[in-house]
PDB file of C-alpha atoms in Angstrom:
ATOM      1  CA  UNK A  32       0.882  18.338   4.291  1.00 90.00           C
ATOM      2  CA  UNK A  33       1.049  14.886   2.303  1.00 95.00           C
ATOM      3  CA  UNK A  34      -1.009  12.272   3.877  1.00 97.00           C
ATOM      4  CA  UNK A  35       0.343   8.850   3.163  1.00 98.00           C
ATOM      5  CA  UNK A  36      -2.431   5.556   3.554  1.00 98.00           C
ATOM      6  CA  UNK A  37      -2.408   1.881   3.429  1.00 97.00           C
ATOM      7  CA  UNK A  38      -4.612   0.262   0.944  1.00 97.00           C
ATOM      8  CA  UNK A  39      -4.052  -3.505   1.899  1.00 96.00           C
ATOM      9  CA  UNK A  40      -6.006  -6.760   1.527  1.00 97.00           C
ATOM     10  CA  UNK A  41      -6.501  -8.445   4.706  1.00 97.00           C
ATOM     11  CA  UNK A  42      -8.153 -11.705   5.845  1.00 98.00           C
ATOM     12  CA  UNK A  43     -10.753 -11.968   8.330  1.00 97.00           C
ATOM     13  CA  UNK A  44      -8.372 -13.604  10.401  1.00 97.00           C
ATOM     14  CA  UNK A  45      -5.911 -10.563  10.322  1.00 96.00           C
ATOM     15  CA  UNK A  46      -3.511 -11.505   7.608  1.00 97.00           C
ATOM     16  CA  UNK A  47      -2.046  -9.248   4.455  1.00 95.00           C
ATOM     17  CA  UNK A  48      -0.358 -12.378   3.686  1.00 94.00           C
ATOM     18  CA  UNK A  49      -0.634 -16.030   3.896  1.00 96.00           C
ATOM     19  CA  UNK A  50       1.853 -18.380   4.874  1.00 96.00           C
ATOM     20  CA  UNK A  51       4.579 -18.755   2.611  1.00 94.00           C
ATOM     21  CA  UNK A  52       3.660 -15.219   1.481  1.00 91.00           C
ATOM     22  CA  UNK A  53       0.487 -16.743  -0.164  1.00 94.00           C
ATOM     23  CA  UNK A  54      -1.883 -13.580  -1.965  1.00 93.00           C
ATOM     24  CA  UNK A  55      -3.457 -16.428  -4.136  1.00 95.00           C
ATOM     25  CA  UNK A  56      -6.761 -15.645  -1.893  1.00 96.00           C
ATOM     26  CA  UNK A  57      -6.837 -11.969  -2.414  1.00 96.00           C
ATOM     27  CA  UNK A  58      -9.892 -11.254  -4.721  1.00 95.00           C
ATOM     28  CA  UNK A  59      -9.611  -8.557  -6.773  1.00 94.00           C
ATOM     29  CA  UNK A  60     -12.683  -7.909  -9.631  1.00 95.00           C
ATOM     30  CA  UNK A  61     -12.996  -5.618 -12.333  1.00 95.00           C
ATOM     31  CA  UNK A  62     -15.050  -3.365 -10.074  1.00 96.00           C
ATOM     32  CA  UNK A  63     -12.181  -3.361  -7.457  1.00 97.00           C
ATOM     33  CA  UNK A  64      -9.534  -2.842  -9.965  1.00 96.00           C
ATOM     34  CA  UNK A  65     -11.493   0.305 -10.926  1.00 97.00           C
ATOM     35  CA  UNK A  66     -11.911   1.245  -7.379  1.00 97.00           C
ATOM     36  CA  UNK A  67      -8.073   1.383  -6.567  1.00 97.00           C
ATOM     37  CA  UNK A  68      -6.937   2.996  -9.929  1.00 97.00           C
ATOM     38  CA  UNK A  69      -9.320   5.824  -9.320  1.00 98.00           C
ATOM     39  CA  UNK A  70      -8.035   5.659  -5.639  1.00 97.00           C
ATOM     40  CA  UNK A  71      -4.551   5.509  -6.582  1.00 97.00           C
ATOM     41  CA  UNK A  72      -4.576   7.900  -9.461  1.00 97.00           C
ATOM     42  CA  UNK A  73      -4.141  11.153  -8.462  1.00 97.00           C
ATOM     43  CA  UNK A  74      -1.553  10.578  -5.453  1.00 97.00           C
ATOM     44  CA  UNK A  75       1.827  11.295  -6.180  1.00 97.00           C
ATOM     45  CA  UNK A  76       4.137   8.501  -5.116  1.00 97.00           C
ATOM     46  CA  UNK A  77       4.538   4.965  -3.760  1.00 97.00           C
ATOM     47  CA  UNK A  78       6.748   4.058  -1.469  1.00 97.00           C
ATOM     48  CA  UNK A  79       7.729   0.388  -0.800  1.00 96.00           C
ATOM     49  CA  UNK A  80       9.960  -1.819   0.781  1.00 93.00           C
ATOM     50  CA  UNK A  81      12.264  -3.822  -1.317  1.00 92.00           C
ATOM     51  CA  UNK A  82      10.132  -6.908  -2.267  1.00 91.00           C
ATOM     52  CA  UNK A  83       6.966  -5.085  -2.812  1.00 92.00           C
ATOM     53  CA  UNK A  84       9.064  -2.662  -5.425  1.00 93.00           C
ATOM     54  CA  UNK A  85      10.547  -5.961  -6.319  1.00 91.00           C
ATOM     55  CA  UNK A  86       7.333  -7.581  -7.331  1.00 90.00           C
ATOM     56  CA  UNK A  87       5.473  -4.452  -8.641  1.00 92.00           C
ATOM     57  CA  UNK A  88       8.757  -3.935 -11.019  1.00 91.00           C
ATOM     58  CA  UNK A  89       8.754  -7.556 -12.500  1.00 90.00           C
ATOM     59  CA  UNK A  90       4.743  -6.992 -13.523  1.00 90.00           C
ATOM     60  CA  UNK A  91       3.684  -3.911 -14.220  1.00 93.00           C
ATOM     61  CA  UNK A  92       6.417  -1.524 -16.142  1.00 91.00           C
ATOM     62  CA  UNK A  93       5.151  -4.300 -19.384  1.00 92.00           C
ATOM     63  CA  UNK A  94       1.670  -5.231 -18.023  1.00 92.00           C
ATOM     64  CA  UNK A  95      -0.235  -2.365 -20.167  1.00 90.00           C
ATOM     65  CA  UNK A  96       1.333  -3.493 -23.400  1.00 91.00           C
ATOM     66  CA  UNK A  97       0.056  -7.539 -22.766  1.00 93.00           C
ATOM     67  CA  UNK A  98      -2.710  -7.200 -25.630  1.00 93.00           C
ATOM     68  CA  UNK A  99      -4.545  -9.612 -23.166  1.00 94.00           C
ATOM     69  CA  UNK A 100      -4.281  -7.176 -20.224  1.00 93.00           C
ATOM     70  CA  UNK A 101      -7.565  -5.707 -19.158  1.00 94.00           C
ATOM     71  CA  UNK A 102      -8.544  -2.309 -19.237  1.00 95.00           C
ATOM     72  CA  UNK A 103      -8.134  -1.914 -15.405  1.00 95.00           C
ATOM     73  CA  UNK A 104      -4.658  -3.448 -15.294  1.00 95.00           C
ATOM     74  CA  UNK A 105      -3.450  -1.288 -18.697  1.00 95.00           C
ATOM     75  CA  UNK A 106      -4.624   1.572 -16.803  1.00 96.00           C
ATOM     76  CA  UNK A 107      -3.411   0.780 -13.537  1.00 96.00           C
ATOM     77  CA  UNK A 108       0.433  -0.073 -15.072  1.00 95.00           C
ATOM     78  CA  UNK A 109       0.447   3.507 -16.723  1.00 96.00           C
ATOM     79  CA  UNK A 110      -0.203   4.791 -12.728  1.00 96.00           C
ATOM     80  CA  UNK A 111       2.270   2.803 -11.825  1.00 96.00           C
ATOM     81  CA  UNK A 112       4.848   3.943 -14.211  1.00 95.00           C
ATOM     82  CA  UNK A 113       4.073   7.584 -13.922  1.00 96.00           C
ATOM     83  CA  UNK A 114       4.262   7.529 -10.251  1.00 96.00           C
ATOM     84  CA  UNK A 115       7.417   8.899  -8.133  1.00 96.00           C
ATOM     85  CA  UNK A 116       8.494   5.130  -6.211  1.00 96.00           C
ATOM     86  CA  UNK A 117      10.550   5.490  -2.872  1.00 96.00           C
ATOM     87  CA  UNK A 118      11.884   2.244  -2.085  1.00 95.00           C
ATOM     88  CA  UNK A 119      13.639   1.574   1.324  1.00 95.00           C
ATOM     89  CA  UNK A 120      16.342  -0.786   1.198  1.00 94.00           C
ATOM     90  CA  UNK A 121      20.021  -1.383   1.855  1.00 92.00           C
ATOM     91  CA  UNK A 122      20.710  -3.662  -1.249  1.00 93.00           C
ATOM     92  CA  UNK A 123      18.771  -2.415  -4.080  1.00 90.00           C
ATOM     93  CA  UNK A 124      20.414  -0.625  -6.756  1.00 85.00           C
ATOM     94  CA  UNK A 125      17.320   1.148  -9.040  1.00 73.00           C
ATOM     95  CA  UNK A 126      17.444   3.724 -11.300  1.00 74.00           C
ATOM     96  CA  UNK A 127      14.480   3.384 -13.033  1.00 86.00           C
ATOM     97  CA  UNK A 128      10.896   3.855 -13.145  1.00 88.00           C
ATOM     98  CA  UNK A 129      11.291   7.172 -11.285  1.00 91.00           C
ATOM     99  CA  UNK A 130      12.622   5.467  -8.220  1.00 93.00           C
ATOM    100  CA  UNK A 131      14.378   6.587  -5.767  1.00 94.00           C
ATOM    101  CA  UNK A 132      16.041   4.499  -2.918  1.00 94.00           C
ATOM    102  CA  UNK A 133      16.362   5.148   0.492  1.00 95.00           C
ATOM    103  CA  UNK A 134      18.512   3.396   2.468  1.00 95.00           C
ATOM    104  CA  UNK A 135      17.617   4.033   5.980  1.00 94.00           C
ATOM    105  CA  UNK A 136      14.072   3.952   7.454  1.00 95.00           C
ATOM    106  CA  UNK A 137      14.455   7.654   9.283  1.00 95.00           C
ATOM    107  CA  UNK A 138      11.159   9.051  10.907  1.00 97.00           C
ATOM    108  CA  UNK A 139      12.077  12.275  10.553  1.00 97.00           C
ATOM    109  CA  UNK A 140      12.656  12.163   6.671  1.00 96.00           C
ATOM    110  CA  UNK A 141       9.140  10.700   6.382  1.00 97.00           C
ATOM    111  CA  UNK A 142       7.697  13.699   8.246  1.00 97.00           C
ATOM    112  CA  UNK A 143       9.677  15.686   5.779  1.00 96.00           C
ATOM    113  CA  UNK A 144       8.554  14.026   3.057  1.00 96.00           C
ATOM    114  CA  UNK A 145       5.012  14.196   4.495  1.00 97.00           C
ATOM    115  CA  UNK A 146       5.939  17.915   5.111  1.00 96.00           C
ATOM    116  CA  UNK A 147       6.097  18.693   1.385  1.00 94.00           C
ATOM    117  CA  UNK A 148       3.474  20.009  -0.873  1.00 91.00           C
ATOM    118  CA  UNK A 149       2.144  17.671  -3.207  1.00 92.00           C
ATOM    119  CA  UNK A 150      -0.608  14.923  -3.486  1.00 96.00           C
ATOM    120  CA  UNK A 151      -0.788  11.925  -1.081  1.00 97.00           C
ATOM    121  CA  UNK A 152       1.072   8.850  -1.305  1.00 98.00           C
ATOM    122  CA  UNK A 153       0.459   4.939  -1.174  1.00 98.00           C
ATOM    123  CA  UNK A 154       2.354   2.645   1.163  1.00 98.00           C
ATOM    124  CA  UNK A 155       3.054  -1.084   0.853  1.00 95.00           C
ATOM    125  CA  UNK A 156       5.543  -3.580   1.982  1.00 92.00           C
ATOM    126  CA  UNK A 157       4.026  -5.417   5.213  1.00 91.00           C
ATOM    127  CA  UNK A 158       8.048  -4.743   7.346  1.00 92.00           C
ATOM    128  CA  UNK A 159       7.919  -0.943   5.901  1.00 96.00           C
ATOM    129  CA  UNK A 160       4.202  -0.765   6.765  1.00 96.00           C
ATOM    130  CA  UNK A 161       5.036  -2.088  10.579  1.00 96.00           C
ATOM    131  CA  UNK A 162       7.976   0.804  11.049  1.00 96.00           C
ATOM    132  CA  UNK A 163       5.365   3.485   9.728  1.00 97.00           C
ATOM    133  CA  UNK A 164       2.733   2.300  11.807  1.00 97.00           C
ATOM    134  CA  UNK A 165       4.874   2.542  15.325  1.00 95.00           C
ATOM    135  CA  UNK A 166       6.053   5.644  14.335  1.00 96.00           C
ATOM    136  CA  UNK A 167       2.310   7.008  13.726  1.00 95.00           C
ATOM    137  CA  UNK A 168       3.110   7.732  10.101  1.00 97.00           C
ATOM    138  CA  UNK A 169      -0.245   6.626   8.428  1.00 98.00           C
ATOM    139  CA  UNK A 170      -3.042   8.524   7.440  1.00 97.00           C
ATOM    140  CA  UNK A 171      -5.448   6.559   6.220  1.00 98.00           C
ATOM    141  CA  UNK A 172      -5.797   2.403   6.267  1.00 98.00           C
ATOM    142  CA  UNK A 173      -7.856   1.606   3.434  1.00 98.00           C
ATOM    143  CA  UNK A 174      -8.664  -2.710   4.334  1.00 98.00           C
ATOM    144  CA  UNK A 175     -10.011  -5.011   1.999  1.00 98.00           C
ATOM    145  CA  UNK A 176     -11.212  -7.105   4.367  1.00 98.00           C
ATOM    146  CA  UNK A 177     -11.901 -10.611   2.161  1.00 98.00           C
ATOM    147  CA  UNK A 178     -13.850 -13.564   3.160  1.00 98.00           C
ATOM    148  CA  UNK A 179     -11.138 -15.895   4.155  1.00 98.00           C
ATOM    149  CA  UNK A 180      -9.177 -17.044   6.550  1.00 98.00           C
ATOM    150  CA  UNK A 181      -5.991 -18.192   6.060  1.00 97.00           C
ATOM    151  CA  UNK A 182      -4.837 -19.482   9.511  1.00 97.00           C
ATOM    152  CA  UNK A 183      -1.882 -17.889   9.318  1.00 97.00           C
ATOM    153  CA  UNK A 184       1.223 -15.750   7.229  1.00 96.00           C
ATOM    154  CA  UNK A 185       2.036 -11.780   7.479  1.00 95.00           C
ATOM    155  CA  UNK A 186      -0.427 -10.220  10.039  1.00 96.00           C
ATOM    156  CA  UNK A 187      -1.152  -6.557   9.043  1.00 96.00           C
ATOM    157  CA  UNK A 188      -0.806  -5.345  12.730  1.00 96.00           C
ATOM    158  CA  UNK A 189       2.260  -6.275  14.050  1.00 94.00           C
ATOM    159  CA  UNK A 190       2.693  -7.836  17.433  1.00 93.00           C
ATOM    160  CA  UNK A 191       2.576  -5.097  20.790  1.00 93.00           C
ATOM    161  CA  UNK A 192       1.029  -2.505  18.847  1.00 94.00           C
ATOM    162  CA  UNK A 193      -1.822  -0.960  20.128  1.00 93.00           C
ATOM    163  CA  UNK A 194      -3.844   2.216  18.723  1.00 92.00           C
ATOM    164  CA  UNK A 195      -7.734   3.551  18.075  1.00 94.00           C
ATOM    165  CA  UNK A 196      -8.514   3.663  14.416  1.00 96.00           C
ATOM    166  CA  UNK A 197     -11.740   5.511  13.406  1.00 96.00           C
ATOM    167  CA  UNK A 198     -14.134   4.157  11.012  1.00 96.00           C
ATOM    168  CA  UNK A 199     -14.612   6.656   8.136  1.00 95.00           C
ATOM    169  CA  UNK A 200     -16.497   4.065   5.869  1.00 97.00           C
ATOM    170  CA  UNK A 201     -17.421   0.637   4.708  1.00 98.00           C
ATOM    171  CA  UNK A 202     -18.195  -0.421   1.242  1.00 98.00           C
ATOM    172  CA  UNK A 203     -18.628  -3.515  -0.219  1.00 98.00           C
ATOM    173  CA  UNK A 204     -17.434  -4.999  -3.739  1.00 97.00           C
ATOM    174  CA  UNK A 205     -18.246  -8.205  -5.247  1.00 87.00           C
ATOM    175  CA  UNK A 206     -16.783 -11.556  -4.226  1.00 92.00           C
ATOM    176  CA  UNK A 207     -17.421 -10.618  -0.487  1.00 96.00           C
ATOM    177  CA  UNK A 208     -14.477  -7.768  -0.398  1.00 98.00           C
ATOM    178  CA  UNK A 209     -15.486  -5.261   2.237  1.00 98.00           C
ATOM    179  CA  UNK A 210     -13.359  -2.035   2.243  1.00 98.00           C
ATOM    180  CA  UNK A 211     -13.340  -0.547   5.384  1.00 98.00           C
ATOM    181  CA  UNK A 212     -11.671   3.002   5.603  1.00 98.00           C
ATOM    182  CA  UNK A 213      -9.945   4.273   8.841  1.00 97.00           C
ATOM    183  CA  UNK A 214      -8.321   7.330  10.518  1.00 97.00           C
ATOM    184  CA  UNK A 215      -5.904   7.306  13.208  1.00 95.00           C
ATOM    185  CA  UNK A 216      -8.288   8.091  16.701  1.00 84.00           C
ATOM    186  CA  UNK A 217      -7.357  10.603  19.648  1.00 71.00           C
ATOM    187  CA  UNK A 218      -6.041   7.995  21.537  1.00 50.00           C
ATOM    188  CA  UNK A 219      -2.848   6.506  19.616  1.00 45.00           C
ATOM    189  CA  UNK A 220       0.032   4.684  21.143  1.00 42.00           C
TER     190      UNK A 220
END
């Protein structure tokens, strides 16, 4: 069975995003860099809503070849690229990158997908991430809880949902970042 986890930045106010879809406070090091490429590495696909594809597409398929690109972001476009991407979204015509679009969201197709043998897979996109989550599709929320609070934007939690995460672990990274790993508990609604 594929497990598939979050790995999101989040604000100590609760946000993924700030308003106006602000990331501009996210902090993200060398040493964190490193972290999530190792993280990220050996799982076998990404799936993504259509503006996190979007985004990831316009940086990183040229990102390693930047000959002032950093070691960790080189590294971390060649996982990108090598990656199977499933994108949901009515509107998006892709074909490349190893991408494959899905038009419906479909909780049963996720638990076949999930079904599957294979590594796990990474899942972004804060509207995708919200459909997963009240369907009890996610694994693993890796936070990266930062020192800031934005006052407002995307919260990672959306509204009326209520479940019992268990801590795993905690481990901190420079700049303040805190990652804080959790399981879904017994008691999930």
């Amino acid at each position: 069975m594929r497990k598939i986890m979050i790995t999101s930045a989040v604000s100590l106010d609760g946000y993924m995003e700030g308003p106006g879809r602000d990331i501009s406070w996210h902090r993200v090091d060398a040493e964190l860099h490193r972290h999530l490429n190792e993280l990220l590495a050996p799982l076998s696909a990404f799936i993504d809503g259509r503006v996190t594809h979007q985004l990831m597409a316009g940086y990183w398929p040229t990102a390693g070849a930047d000959p002032a690109a950093s070691r960790e972001v080189a590294d971390f476009a060649e996982i990108w690229l090598s990656k199977k991407k499933y994108v949901f979204s009515r509107t998006l015509e892709e074909d490349r990158w190893n991408t494959e679009v899905v038009r419906e969201f479909d909780p049963e197709w996720v638990r076949g997908l999930k079904a599957t043998s294979g590594a796990g897979m990474a899942l972004g996109g804060a509207s995708l991430m919200a459909q997963f989550m009240r369907h009890d599709l996610i694994d693993e929320y890796r936070l990266y809880l930062n020192p800031v609070v934005v006052g407002g934007g995307t919260p990672l939690f959306p509204p009326g949902l209520t479940m019992d995460l268990r801590l795993i672990e905690t481990r901190p990274f420079g700049q303040g970042v805190v990652e804080l790993t959790y399981r879904p508990g017994p008691n999930r609604s």
